[in-house]
mmCIF file of C-alpha atoms and ligand atoms in Angstrom:
data_model
loop_
_atom_site.group_PDB
_atom_site.id
_atom_site.type_symbol
_atom_site.label_atom_id
_atom_site.label_comp_id
_atom_site.label_asym_id
_atom_site.label_seq_id
_atom_site.Cartn_x
_atom_site.Cartn_y
_atom_site.Cartn_z
ATOM 1 C CA MET S 1 -35.410 -8.548 -34.358
ATOM 2 C CA THR S 2 -36.325 -6.213 -31.009
ATOM 3 C CA GLN S 3 -35.380 -2.653 -31.580
ATOM 4 C CA ASP S 4 -34.312 -1.493 -28.077
ATOM 5 C CA LYS S 5 -35.731 1.949 -27.585
ATOM 6 C CA ARG S 6 -34.026 2.612 -24.709
ATOM 7 C CA ASP S 7 -32.253 5.685 -24.425
ATOM 8 C CA PRO S 8 -27.956 5.183 -25.142
ATOM 9 C CA ARG S 9 -27.477 7.060 -22.584
ATOM 10 C CA SER S 10 -29.341 4.733 -19.936
ATOM 11 C CA ILE S 11 -26.426 1.756 -21.515
ATOM 12 C CA ALA S 12 -25.278 0.503 -18.374
ATOM 13 C CA ALA S 13 -22.673 -2.571 -17.162
ATOM 14 C CA VAL S 14 -23.367 -5.787 -17.740
ATOM 15 C CA LYS S 15 -25.000 -7.508 -14.929
ATOM 16 C CA GLY S 16 -22.411 -8.866 -12.288
ATOM 17 C CA THR S 17 -19.310 -6.795 -14.462
ATOM 18 C CA LYS S 18 -17.910 -2.887 -12.336
ATOM 19 C CA ASP S 19 -16.393 -0.707 -14.072
ATOM 20 C CA ILE S 20 -13.024 -0.011 -12.296
ATOM 21 C CA LEU S 21 -12.749 4.162 -12.572
ATOM 22 C CA PRO S 22 -9.520 6.039 -12.185
ATOM 23 C CA ASP S 23 -9.779 6.484 -9.608
ATOM 24 C CA GLU S 24 -9.631 3.286 -8.086
ATOM 25 C CA VAL S 25 -6.959 2.059 -10.350
ATOM 26 C CA GLY S 26 -4.431 4.045 -8.829
ATOM 27 C CA GLN S 27 -5.002 1.153 -6.206
ATOM 28 C CA TRP S 28 -4.919 -1.738 -9.125
ATOM 29 C CA GLN S 29 -1.646 -0.559 -10.444
ATOM 30 C CA ALA S 30 -0.153 -0.608 -6.749
ATOM 31 C CA VAL S 31 -1.490 -3.670 -5.981
ATOM 32 C CA GLU S 32 -0.346 -5.268 -8.692
ATOM 33 C CA GLY S 33 3.035 -3.837 -9.896
ATOM 34 C CA VAL S 34 4.273 -5.295 -5.529
ATOM 35 C CA VAL S 35 2.927 -8.813 -7.402
ATOM 36 C CA ARG S 36 4.393 -8.891 -10.807
ATOM 37 C CA ARG S 37 7.901 -7.144 -8.672
ATOM 38 C CA ILE S 38 7.735 -10.005 -5.910
ATOM 39 C CA VAL S 39 6.804 -13.339 -8.857
ATOM 40 C CA GLU S 40 9.188 -11.977 -10.764
ATOM 41 C CA LEU S 41 11.747 -12.254 -8.154
ATOM 42 C CA TYR S 42 11.446 -16.218 -7.410
ATOM 43 C CA GLY S 43 11.725 -16.484 -11.543
ATOM 44 C CA TYR S 44 8.254 -16.310 -12.843
ATOM 45 C CA ARG S 45 7.867 -15.324 -15.642
ATOM 46 C CA GLU S 46 4.191 -14.109 -17.447
ATOM 47 C CA LEU S 47 2.330 -15.861 -20.001
ATOM 48 C CA ARG S 48 -0.864 -14.403 -21.188
ATOM 49 C CA ALA S 49 -3.511 -16.172 -22.573
ATOM 50 C CA PRO S 50 -6.913 -15.137 -24.017
ATOM 51 C CA VAL S 51 -9.644 -14.238 -22.700
ATOM 52 C CA ILE S 52 -12.131 -16.829 -24.528
ATOM 53 C CA GLU S 53 -11.067 -20.235 -24.670
ATOM 54 C CA PRO S 54 -12.702 -23.809 -26.359
ATOM 55 C CA THR S 55 -15.607 -24.883 -23.901
ATOM 56 C CA GLU S 56 -13.907 -28.115 -24.370
ATOM 57 C CA LEU S 57 -10.256 -27.707 -22.322
ATOM 58 C CA PHE S 58 -12.312 -26.164 -18.810
ATOM 59 C CA GLU S 59 -15.003 -29.675 -18.804
ATOM 60 C CA LYS S 60 -12.343 -31.895 -20.093
ATOM 61 C CA GLY S 61 -9.681 -30.482 -16.925
ATOM 62 C CA THR S 62 -12.515 -30.103 -14.352
ATOM 63 C CA GLY S 63 -13.294 -33.423 -14.209
ATOM 64 C CA GLU S 64 -17.090 -34.973 -14.017
ATOM 65 C CA THR S 65 -17.539 -33.799 -10.528
ATOM 66 C CA SER S 66 -16.908 -31.571 -10.795
ATOM 67 C CA ASP S 67 -19.981 -29.198 -11.551
ATOM 68 C CA ILE S 68 -19.743 -26.211 -9.596
ATOM 69 C CA VAL S 69 -17.356 -25.112 -12.572
ATOM 70 C CA ILE S 70 -18.874 -26.253 -15.010
ATOM 71 C CA LYS S 71 -21.953 -24.773 -14.606
ATOM 72 C CA GLU S 72 -21.366 -21.306 -13.676
ATOM 73 C CA MET S 73 -19.393 -21.265 -16.161
ATOM 74 C CA TYR S 74 -20.083 -18.171 -18.803
ATOM 75 C CA THR S 75 -20.294 -20.031 -22.833
ATOM 76 C CA PHE S 76 -21.947 -18.817 -25.652
ATOM 77 C CA THR S 77 -22.039 -20.316 -29.321
ATOM 78 C CA ASP S 78 -19.802 -17.877 -31.538
ATOM 79 C CA LYS S 79 -20.977 -17.104 -35.359
ATOM 80 C CA GLY S 80 -18.596 -19.814 -36.899
ATOM 81 C CA GLY S 81 -21.347 -22.268 -34.151
ATOM 82 C CA ARG S 82 -17.874 -23.431 -31.819
ATOM 83 C CA SER S 83 -18.910 -23.422 -28.690
ATOM 84 C CA ILE S 84 -16.698 -20.345 -26.399
ATOM 85 C CA THR S 85 -16.234 -19.819 -22.870
ATOM 86 C CA LEU S 86 -14.873 -17.417 -20.747
ATOM 87 C CA ARG S 87 -11.851 -18.394 -18.737
ATOM 88 C CA PRO S 88 -13.711 -18.911 -15.421
ATOM 89 C CA GLU S 89 -9.934 -20.129 -13.974
ATOM 90 C CA TYR S 90 -6.287 -20.210 -15.229
ATOM 91 C CA THR S 91 -5.124 -23.339 -15.140
ATOM 92 C CA PRO S 92 -6.442 -25.341 -17.672
ATOM 93 C CA SER S 93 -5.171 -22.165 -20.407
ATOM 94 C CA VAL S 94 -1.855 -22.383 -19.095
ATOM 95 C CA VAL S 95 -1.537 -26.607 -19.263
ATOM 96 C CA ARG S 96 -3.195 -25.498 -23.704
ATOM 97 C CA ALA S 97 0.170 -22.972 -24.021
ATOM 98 C CA ILE S 98 2.144 -25.801 -22.461
ATOM 99 C CA ILE S 99 1.227 -27.946 -24.778
ATOM 100 C CA GLU S 100 0.292 -26.102 -27.599
ATOM 101 C CA HIS S 101 4.154 -24.759 -27.570
ATOM 102 C CA ARG S 102 5.787 -27.288 -26.719
ATOM 103 C CA LEU S 103 7.343 -24.690 -23.673
ATOM 104 C CA ASP S 104 8.363 -28.591 -21.963
ATOM 105 C CA LEU S 105 10.528 -28.119 -25.140
ATOM 106 C CA LYS S 106 12.466 -25.209 -23.862
ATOM 107 C CA PRO S 107 15.488 -24.138 -20.854
ATOM 108 C CA GLU S 108 13.503 -22.396 -19.268
ATOM 109 C CA PRO S 109 11.716 -23.167 -15.511
ATOM 110 C CA LEU S 110 8.254 -23.877 -16.641
ATOM 111 C CA ARG S 111 6.498 -21.467 -13.595
ATOM 112 C CA TYR S 112 4.484 -18.939 -14.721
ATOM 113 C CA TYR S 113 2.194 -15.559 -13.680
ATOM 114 C CA TYR S 114 -0.668 -14.166 -14.912
ATOM 115 C CA VAL S 115 -2.589 -11.608 -13.387
ATOM 116 C CA GLY S 116 -6.467 -10.654 -15.355
ATOM 117 C CA PRO S 117 -10.132 -10.859 -15.380
ATOM 118 C CA MET S 118 -12.090 -14.622 -15.121
ATOM 119 C CA PHE S 119 -15.848 -15.492 -15.381
ATOM 120 C CA ARG S 120 -17.621 -17.507 -13.907
ATOM 121 C CA TYR S 121 -21.406 -17.073 -15.169
ATOM 122 C CA ASP S 122 -23.761 -17.055 -10.998
ATOM 123 C CA LYS S 123 -25.713 -15.220 -9.579
ATOM 124 C CA PRO S 124 -23.734 -11.370 -8.416
ATOM 125 C CA GLN S 125 -23.930 -11.392 -5.485
ATOM 126 C CA LYS S 126 -22.227 -8.402 -2.578
ATOM 127 C CA GLY S 127 -18.365 -8.397 -3.447
ATOM 128 C CA ARG S 128 -19.055 -11.323 -6.257
ATOM 129 C CA TYR S 129 -19.475 -10.731 -9.938
ATOM 130 C CA ARG S 130 -19.266 -12.193 -12.905
ATOM 131 C CA GLN S 131 -15.865 -10.874 -14.228
ATOM 132 C CA PHE S 132 -13.309 -11.290 -11.227
ATOM 133 C CA HIS S 133 -9.854 -10.686 -11.281
ATOM 134 C CA GLN S 134 -6.762 -12.624 -10.146
ATOM 135 C CA LEU S 135 -3.264 -14.293 -9.547
ATOM 136 C CA ASP S 136 -2.588 -17.658 -10.964
ATOM 137 C CA VAL S 137 0.491 -18.729 -10.311
ATOM 138 C CA GLU S 138 1.348 -21.886 -11.902
ATOM 139 C CA VAL S 139 4.998 -24.603 -11.256
ATOM 140 C CA PHE S 140 5.356 -27.458 -13.512
ATOM 141 C CA GLY S 141 7.264 -30.301 -14.144
ATOM 142 C CA GLU S 142 8.563 -29.508 -9.969
ATOM 143 C CA LYS S 143 8.107 -32.766 -8.176
ATOM 144 C CA ASP S 144 10.118 -32.012 -4.621
ATOM 145 C CA ALA S 145 8.507 -30.840 -1.896
ATOM 146 C CA ALA S 146 10.770 -27.633 -1.628
ATOM 147 C CA ILE S 147 9.036 -25.488 -4.034
ATOM 148 C CA ASP S 148 5.715 -26.541 -2.406
ATOM 149 C CA ALA S 149 7.055 -25.264 0.227
ATOM 150 C CA GLU S 150 8.349 -22.180 -1.731
ATOM 151 C CA LEU S 151 5.443 -21.525 -3.306
ATOM 152 C CA VAL S 152 3.963 -21.350 0.050
ATOM 153 C CA GLU S 153 6.551 -18.307 1.504
ATOM 154 C CA MET S 154 6.458 -16.355 -2.013
ATOM 155 C CA ALA S 155 3.050 -15.762 -0.880
ATOM 156 C CA ASP S 156 3.283 -14.929 3.007
ATOM 157 C CA ARG S 157 5.500 -12.705 1.102
ATOM 158 C CA LEU S 158 3.366 -11.325 -1.343
ATOM 159 C CA LEU S 159 1.202 -10.048 1.116
ATOM 160 C CA ARG S 160 3.570 -8.697 3.730
ATOM 161 C CA GLU S 161 4.276 -6.261 0.883
ATOM 162 C CA VAL S 162 0.809 -5.116 -0.427
ATOM 163 C CA GLY S 163 0.192 -4.626 3.311
ATOM 164 C CA VAL S 164 -1.844 -7.252 5.319
ATOM 165 C CA ALA S 165 -1.475 -7.449 8.643
ATOM 166 C CA GLU S 166 -2.745 -10.261 9.665
ATOM 167 C CA THR S 167 -2.595 -14.322 8.496
ATOM 168 C CA GLU S 168 -2.965 -17.768 9.133
ATOM 169 C CA THR S 169 -1.919 -19.713 6.579
ATOM 170 C CA LEU S 170 -4.118 -23.195 6.347
ATOM 171 C CA ILE S 171 -1.882 -26.707 4.997
ATOM 172 C CA ASN S 172 -3.018 -29.627 4.343
ATOM 173 C CA SER S 173 -3.060 -32.938 1.885
ATOM 174 C CA VAL S 174 -5.504 -34.216 0.276
ATOM 175 C CA GLY S 175 -3.830 -37.768 -0.757
ATOM 176 C CA CYS S 176 -2.718 -38.620 -4.549
ATOM 177 C CA ARG S 177 -4.319 -41.254 -7.281
ATOM 178 C CA ALA S 178 -2.708 -44.616 -5.158
ATOM 179 C CA CYS S 179 -4.086 -43.231 -2.466
ATOM 180 C CA ARG S 180 -7.606 -41.553 -1.646
ATOM 181 C CA PRO S 181 -9.857 -44.039 -3.270
ATOM 182 C CA GLY S 182 -9.451 -46.489 -0.389
ATOM 183 C CA TYR S 183 -10.123 -42.937 1.794
ATOM 184 C CA LEU S 184 -13.218 -42.441 -0.313
ATOM 185 C CA ARG S 185 -14.700 -45.787 0.913
ATOM 186 C CA VAL S 186 -14.132 -44.878 3.936
ATOM 187 C CA LEU S 187 -15.443 -41.309 4.348
ATOM 188 C CA ARG S 188 -18.134 -42.814 2.045
ATOM 189 C CA GLU S 189 -19.461 -45.169 4.239
ATOM 190 C CA LYS S 190 -19.433 -42.979 7.620
ATOM 191 C CA ALA S 191 -20.936 -40.769 5.291
ATOM 192 C CA GLU S 192 -23.518 -42.968 4.724
ATOM 193 C CA ALA S 193 -24.242 -43.756 8.171
ATOM 194 C CA ALA S 194 -24.159 -40.180 8.927
ATOM 195 C CA GLU S 195 -26.877 -39.280 6.340
ATOM 196 C CA GLU S 196 -30.142 -38.409 8.016
ATOM 197 C CA ARG S 197 -27.263 -35.359 9.450
ATOM 198 C CA LEU S 198 -26.908 -33.662 6.217
ATOM 199 C CA CYS S 199 -28.610 -31.288 4.015
ATOM 200 C CA GLU S 200 -30.161 -32.247 0.964
ATOM 201 C CA ASP S 201 -26.627 -31.728 -1.493
ATOM 202 C CA CYS S 202 -24.333 -33.259 1.353
ATOM 203 C CA ARG S 203 -26.204 -37.158 0.487
ATOM 204 C CA ARG S 204 -25.906 -36.367 -3.028
ATOM 205 C CA LYS S 205 -22.333 -35.538 -2.452
ATOM 206 C CA THR S 206 -22.324 -38.781 -0.590
ATOM 207 C CA ARG S 207 -22.133 -40.526 -4.224
ATOM 208 C CA THR S 208 -20.855 -38.587 -6.306
ATOM 209 C CA ASN S 209 -17.389 -36.862 -4.229
ATOM 210 C CA PRO S 210 -18.086 -37.257 -0.191
ATOM 211 C CA LEU S 211 -14.349 -34.721 -0.466
ATOM 212 C CA ARG S 212 -17.414 -31.709 -1.058
ATOM 213 C CA ILE S 213 -19.137 -31.850 2.311
ATOM 214 C CA PHE S 214 -15.959 -30.603 3.629
ATOM 215 C CA ASP S 215 -16.603 -27.839 2.395
ATOM 216 C CA CYS S 216 -20.627 -26.870 3.714
ATOM 217 C CA LYS S 217 -21.607 -24.172 5.444
ATOM 218 C CA LEU S 218 -24.244 -25.455 7.178
ATOM 219 C CA GLU S 219 -24.135 -26.162 11.176
ATOM 220 C CA GLY S 220 -25.948 -29.247 10.679
ATOM 221 C CA CYS S 221 -23.362 -31.053 8.008
ATOM 222 C CA ARG S 222 -20.191 -29.206 9.717
ATOM 223 C CA GLU S 223 -21.084 -31.108 13.375
ATOM 224 C CA ALA S 224 -21.497 -34.135 11.432
ATOM 225 C CA ALA S 225 -17.905 -33.641 9.573
ATOM 226 C CA ALA S 226 -16.811 -32.787 12.595
ATOM 227 C CA GLY S 227 -16.253 -36.857 12.806
ATOM 228 C CA PHE S 228 -15.501 -38.265 9.673
ATOM 229 C CA PRO S 229 -11.991 -39.620 9.179
ATOM 230 C CA VAL S 230 -9.801 -37.546 8.026
ATOM 231 C CA VAL S 231 -7.916 -38.451 4.320
ATOM 232 C CA THR S 232 -4.252 -37.218 6.757
ATOM 233 C CA ASP S 233 -4.376 -40.017 8.309
ATOM 234 C CA HIS S 234 -5.172 -42.652 5.004
ATOM 235 C CA LEU S 235 -2.294 -41.429 2.892
ATOM 236 C CA CYS S 236 -0.276 -43.882 1.129
ATOM 237 C CA ALA S 237 3.553 -43.564 1.914
ATOM 238 C CA GLU S 238 4.767 -41.497 -0.798
ATOM 239 C CA CYS S 239 2.329 -38.893 0.005
ATOM 240 C CA SER S 240 3.141 -38.808 3.625
ATOM 241 C CA ALA S 241 6.425 -38.249 2.711
ATOM 242 C CA HIS S 242 5.776 -35.622 0.782
ATOM 243 C CA PHE S 243 3.567 -34.345 3.150
ATOM 244 C CA SER S 244 6.334 -34.380 5.894
ATOM 245 C CA ALA S 245 9.300 -31.858 2.937
ATOM 246 C CA PHE S 246 6.473 -29.307 2.630
ATOM 247 C CA ARG S 247 6.944 -28.910 6.815
ATOM 248 C CA ALA S 248 9.849 -29.575 6.726
ATOM 249 C CA GLY S 249 10.200 -27.117 3.902
ATOM 250 C CA LEU S 250 8.433 -24.308 6.536
ATOM 251 C CA ASP S 251 9.014 -24.974 9.165
ATOM 252 C CA ALA S 252 13.038 -23.944 7.281
ATOM 253 C CA TYR S 253 11.670 -20.799 6.788
ATOM 254 C CA GLY S 254 10.054 -20.165 10.431
ATOM 255 C CA LEU S 255 6.667 -20.262 8.656
ATOM 256 C CA ALA S 256 3.937 -20.739 10.832
ATOM 257 C CA TYR S 257 0.905 -22.330 9.995
ATOM 258 C CA ARG S 258 -1.324 -24.605 10.876
ATOM 259 C CA VAL S 259 -2.316 -28.530 9.654
ATOM 260 C CA GLU S 260 -6.292 -28.537 8.273
ATOM 261 C CA PRO S 261 -7.574 -31.985 7.087
ATOM 262 C CA ARG S 262 -10.318 -30.808 5.861
ATOM 263 C CA LEU S 263 -9.069 -28.315 3.692
ATOM 264 C CA VAL S 264 -10.120 -30.495 -0.052
ATOM 265 C CA ARG S 265 -10.357 -27.403 -2.072
ATOM 266 C CA GLY S 266 -12.884 -27.286 -4.738
ATOM 267 C CA ILE S 267 -11.025 -29.051 -7.021
ATOM 268 C CA ASP S 268 -10.956 -32.301 -7.929
ATOM 269 C CA TYR S 269 -7.528 -31.946 -9.318
ATOM 270 C CA TYR S 270 -6.228 -31.503 -5.957
ATOM 271 C CA THR S 271 -3.075 -34.901 -5.211
ATOM 272 C CA LYS S 272 -0.947 -34.340 -2.066
ATOM 273 C CA THR S 273 -0.747 -30.684 -1.727
ATOM 274 C CA THR S 274 -3.302 -28.324 -0.287
ATOM 275 C CA PHE S 275 -2.761 -24.515 0.407
ATOM 276 C CA GLU S 276 -4.923 -21.571 1.687
ATOM 277 C CA ILE S 277 -4.385 -18.102 3.120
ATOM 278 C CA VAL S 278 -6.711 -16.432 4.859
ATOM 279 C CA ALA S 279 -6.257 -13.002 6.165
ATOM 280 C CA SER S 280 -8.635 -11.760 9.138
ATOM 281 C CA GLY S 281 -11.256 -8.703 7.939
ATOM 282 C CA LEU S 282 -12.804 -10.574 5.283
ATOM 283 C CA GLY S 283 -14.699 -11.692 7.096
ATOM 284 C CA ALA S 284 -16.418 -15.619 6.663
ATOM 285 C CA GLN S 285 -15.244 -16.761 3.454
ATOM 286 C CA SER S 286 -11.676 -15.652 4.250
ATOM 287 C CA ALA S 287 -9.399 -16.853 1.960
ATOM 288 C CA VAL S 288 -7.467 -14.935 0.238
ATOM 289 C CA LEU S 289 -5.426 -16.913 -1.897
ATOM 290 C CA GLY S 290 -5.883 -20.702 -2.345
ATOM 291 C CA GLY S 291 -4.079 -23.185 -4.190
ATOM 292 C CA GLY S 292 -2.149 -27.010 -4.558
ATOM 293 C CA ARG S 293 -0.783 -29.835 -6.376
ATOM 294 C CA TYR S 294 -2.269 -31.631 -9.724
ATOM 295 C CA ASP S 295 0.291 -33.599 -10.047
ATOM 296 C CA ASP S 296 -1.965 -35.669 -13.090
ATOM 297 C CA LEU S 297 -3.989 -32.683 -14.446
ATOM 298 C CA MET S 298 -1.226 -31.991 -17.577
ATOM 299 C CA LYS S 299 -1.180 -35.828 -18.168
ATOM 300 C CA ASP S 300 -5.174 -36.015 -18.082
ATOM 301 C CA TYR S 301 -4.795 -33.210 -20.544
ATOM 302 C CA GLY S 302 -2.956 -34.975 -22.556
ATOM 303 C CA GLY S 303 0.485 -33.430 -22.419
ATOM 304 C CA PRO S 304 3.439 -34.724 -20.905
ATOM 305 C CA ASP S 305 4.115 -35.681 -16.752
ATOM 306 C CA LEU S 306 4.564 -33.008 -16.092
ATOM 307 C CA CYS S 307 3.540 -32.667 -12.233
ATOM 308 C CA ALA S 308 2.154 -29.136 -10.984
ATOM 309 C CA ILE S 309 1.297 -26.828 -8.785
ATOM 310 C CA GLY S 310 0.374 -23.937 -8.140
ATOM 311 C CA PHE S 311 -2.464 -20.981 -6.692
ATOM 312 C CA ALA S 312 -4.248 -18.146 -7.481
ATOM 313 C CA MET S 313 -5.217 -15.324 -5.512
ATOM 314 C CA GLY S 314 -8.346 -13.147 -5.768
ATOM 315 C CA MET S 315 -8.098 -9.329 -6.960
ATOM 316 C CA GLU S 316 -11.069 -8.185 -5.499
ATOM 317 C CA ARG S 317 -10.080 -9.686 -1.984
ATOM 318 C CA LEU S 318 -6.679 -8.544 -1.243
ATOM 319 C CA LEU S 319 -7.337 -5.051 -2.533
ATOM 320 C CA ALA S 320 -9.766 -4.946 0.667
ATOM 321 C CA VAL S 321 -7.273 -5.940 2.700
ATOM 322 C CA ALA S 322 -4.260 -4.592 1.117
ATOM 323 C CA GLY S 323 -2.233 -1.829 2.937
ATOM 324 C CA VAL S 324 -0.498 0.068 -0.331
ATOM 325 C CA LYS S 325 -1.720 2.447 -1.256
ATOM 326 C CA PRO S 326 -0.330 4.245 -4.809
ATOM 327 C CA GLU S 327 2.246 6.940 -5.149
ATOM 328 C CA LYS S 328 0.569 10.827 -5.930
ATOM 329 C CA THR S 329 3.172 11.002 -8.701
ATOM 330 C CA PRO S 330 3.299 15.181 -7.942
ATOM 331 C CA PHE S 331 2.721 17.414 -11.293
ATOM 332 C CA VAL S 332 2.233 20.959 -13.384
ATOM 333 C CA TYR S 333 -0.351 22.605 -14.565
ATOM 334 C CA LEU S 334 -0.370 25.552 -16.915
ATOM 335 C CA ALA S 335 -1.953 27.775 -17.246
ATOM 336 C CA TYR S 336 -1.692 30.548 -19.857
ATOM 337 C CA ILE S 337 -3.681 33.426 -21.319
ATOM 338 C CA GLY S 338 -3.621 33.756 -25.588
ATOM 339 C CA ASP S 339 -2.276 31.925 -28.495
ATOM 340 C CA GLU S 340 1.252 33.238 -28.512
ATOM 341 C CA ALA S 341 0.987 31.791 -23.682
ATOM 342 C CA LYS S 342 -0.691 28.980 -25.915
ATOM 343 C CA ARG S 343 2.380 28.154 -27.879
ATOM 344 C CA ALA S 344 4.100 28.647 -25.293
ATOM 345 C CA GLY S 345 2.968 26.892 -22.794
ATOM 346 C CA MET S 346 2.516 23.519 -25.882
ATOM 347 C CA GLU S 347 5.831 23.763 -25.885
ATOM 348 C CA THR S 348 7.283 24.440 -22.249
ATOM 349 C CA ALA S 349 5.439 20.459 -21.464
ATOM 350 C CA ARG S 350 6.329 19.298 -24.163
ATOM 351 C CA ARG S 351 10.342 19.774 -22.889
ATOM 352 C CA LEU S 352 8.952 18.994 -18.986
ATOM 353 C CA ARG S 353 7.113 15.584 -20.051
ATOM 354 C CA ALA S 354 10.843 14.868 -22.049
ATOM 355 C CA GLN S 355 12.275 15.263 -18.998
ATOM 356 C CA GLY S 356 10.159 13.060 -16.193
ATOM 357 C CA VAL S 357 7.569 15.767 -15.313
ATOM 358 C CA GLU S 358 4.282 15.392 -15.239
ATOM 359 C CA CYS S 359 1.909 18.396 -17.269
ATOM 360 C CA LEU S 360 -1.702 19.879 -17.442
ATOM 361 C CA LEU S 361 -2.752 21.818 -19.662
ATOM 362 C CA GLU S 362 -6.643 22.199 -20.850
ATOM 363 C CA TYR S 363 -7.286 23.654 -23.793
ATOM 364 C CA LYS S 364 -10.614 25.240 -22.788
ATOM 365 C CA ASP S 365 -10.524 28.848 -23.610
ATOM 366 C CA LYS S 366 -10.624 30.331 -19.974
ATOM 367 C CA GLY S 367 -9.540 32.704 -17.925
ATOM 368 C CA LEU S 368 -6.166 32.519 -16.389
ATOM 369 C CA LYS S 369 -8.093 32.689 -12.273
ATOM 370 C CA ALA S 370 -10.408 30.131 -14.029
ATOM 371 C CA GLN S 371 -7.651 27.976 -14.664
ATOM 372 C CA LEU S 372 -5.065 28.546 -11.423
ATOM 373 C CA GLY S 373 -8.886 27.328 -9.858
ATOM 374 C CA ARG S 374 -8.609 24.546 -11.640
ATOM 375 C CA ALA S 375 -4.877 23.383 -10.601
ATOM 376 C CA SER S 376 -5.284 23.937 -6.694
ATOM 377 C CA LYS S 377 -8.796 21.755 -7.729
ATOM 378 C CA LEU S 378 -7.068 19.142 -9.046
ATOM 379 C CA GLY S 379 -4.197 18.662 -6.293
ATOM 380 C CA ALA S 380 -1.539 19.738 -8.654
ATOM 381 C CA ALA S 381 1.766 21.330 -7.171
ATOM 382 C CA TRP S 382 2.524 23.574 -9.227
ATOM 383 C CA ALA S 383 1.294 26.304 -11.209
ATOM 384 C CA VAL S 384 3.154 27.823 -14.603
ATOM 385 C CA ILE S 385 1.767 30.827 -15.382
ATOM 386 C CA ILE S 386 1.754 32.234 -19.088
ATOM 387 C CA GLY S 387 0.733 35.371 -20.159
ATOM 388 C CA GLU S 388 1.943 37.998 -23.371
ATOM 389 C CA GLU S 389 4.136 39.255 -20.460
ATOM 390 C CA GLU S 390 5.818 36.679 -19.329
ATOM 391 C CA VAL S 391 5.854 35.139 -23.156
ATOM 392 C CA ARG S 392 7.816 38.523 -24.724
ATOM 393 C CA LYS S 393 10.366 38.689 -20.824
ATOM 394 C CA GLY S 394 10.877 35.045 -21.753
ATOM 395 C CA ARG S 395 10.525 34.075 -17.801
ATOM 396 C CA PHE S 396 7.609 32.334 -16.773
ATOM 397 C CA ALA S 397 5.968 32.534 -13.054
ATOM 398 C CA VAL S 398 6.573 28.894 -10.618
ATOM 399 C CA LYS S 399 4.415 28.471 -8.097
ATOM 400 C CA SER S 400 3.301 26.357 -5.696
ATOM 401 C CA LEU S 401 0.394 25.684 -5.158
ATOM 402 C CA ALA S 402 1.171 24.042 -1.751
ATOM 403 C CA ASP S 403 3.253 27.491 0.339
ATOM 404 C CA GLY S 404 1.990 29.764 -1.983
ATOM 405 C CA ALA S 405 6.129 30.749 -3.327
ATOM 406 C CA GLN S 406 6.948 32.502 -6.191
ATOM 407 C CA HIS S 407 9.680 31.970 -8.747
ATOM 408 C CA GLU S 408 10.897 33.316 -12.435
ATOM 409 C CA ALA S 409 12.174 30.827 -14.213
ATOM 410 C CA ALA S 410 13.678 30.904 -17.911
ATOM 411 C CA PRO S 411 11.855 28.200 -19.230
ATOM 412 C CA ASP S 412 14.630 25.147 -19.383
ATOM 413 C CA ASP S 413 15.303 26.004 -15.238
ATOM 414 C CA ILE S 414 11.471 25.781 -14.118
ATOM 415 C CA VAL S 415 12.524 21.479 -14.099
ATOM 416 C CA LYS S 416 15.455 23.244 -11.254
ATOM 417 C CA ILE S 417 12.610 24.729 -9.809
ATOM 418 C CA ILE S 418 10.324 21.947 -9.295
ATOM 419 C CA ARG S 419 12.413 19.342 -8.730
ATOM 420 C CA GLY S 420 14.583 21.449 -5.422
HETATM 421 ZN ZN1 LIG A 1 -0.339 -41.424 -1.902
HETATM 422 ZN ZN1 LIG A 2 -24.211 -29.431 3.467
#
C-alpha cells in the first residue's frame, strides 16, 4: 500500500470535477426552479434514478458502433467484483426503471424528467467536466408527431423563461430501421468515392457508421460531406408522413425552425425526429439542448414495445446564457451584547423564522460595533440591536441598513416594521 504523504490540506477536487459554491448555487437554483416549473406544466414528473448503474446497461443501449460513449464511460469494479458505471446519459436509466417497476402498466403518462449530474471519463478541457449536469426529459408510448412538436415547444418556452435571448431550432428526420439501411448504402458509396478527401477518422466511419461523418468538424470533411446524399430524401412513407406532421405541428405553434438534413446526432438509437436548439453566445459548440425519437430502444432492452422521444439539455451551457438571476432574500442580522441579550436574540430569531423571515445571529463573541459591521458587509436589510437596556425595556432597536432609519419595537412588532 502506498502512503499518501500529501498534507491533507492540499487535497483538491477530483480532476475534471468542480465545486459549485454558494455564490453560484443561487443561479443554479433559480434556473432549476424555472426548469422544474415549466416541465411540470406539461405533465412531466421527476424520476430519480441512482447515479451508478450496471455497466451493461449502457453498453446495451448505445449499440456497438457508439464507441464514443463507451470509451468515455466512468467505469470501475466495486468491492463485490461488479462492473459499475457512473451514468454518462440518463435515457438508459429511465428505460431500466420503467421495465423494472412496470411503470407502463400504471395509469399515469410515461413522461419523466430529471436534473442532475452525468459523468464521462474524457480529457477535461475548458468548459468540459467529467461530472457535468443535464436536464433530461423523456416521453414513452406516444407515437403521434404532435408530441414531437409539443416537446420542441416546451423546450422553446423553457429557454425563454430562463432568459435565453436568441435561439435557433434545427430539426431533421433520420429515418427508421426500414428506410435507414437503404440510405446508409447510398451514403457509404458516396463516402467511399470521396475517401481521399476525408480525414482518417471519417474513413473509418465510412465503414462503421457513415452518418457520423456529418459530425466531423474538419473543413475538408465538411466540404466533402456537403455533397453527400441527405437522409430526408430517402425516408420511407411512414417516416416521411411523421416528419411532415412534426413540421405542421411546429407551424401551428408559430415556431421558427430550420430543416438541417445533416443533423444526425451522436447516438445511434435515434429514429425519425431529431432536433437541436442552438443559442447564440455559446460559440461554435452552440447547441444548448438536443434530442429526438428512439422508438426501438425500449424493445431492444427487452421491455414493452413502446416508442419514445426526449431531449437532454446541458445545464452548464444553459447557465452560461441564462438571463435569470437569483432573487436575494432580505435578511435580518441580530446583534447582541451580553448573555441575556443573546438569549433574547435567539428567542426573537426563532419567532421571526417561524414567520418566514431569514435571520442571522453569529455566535462569535464580538462587540456590538463589529457585529453591525458584519451586518452591512453581509448585506443584511435590517439589524436588530439588543443590549442590556433593550432587554430591560423589552423593546429592541430595529435599524434599516438601506436608509439608516431606526425604530424601536417590542419583539412581536419587529416583523411589522421589516415588512413595512
Ligand atoms: Zn422509415
Ligand atoms: Zn473527418
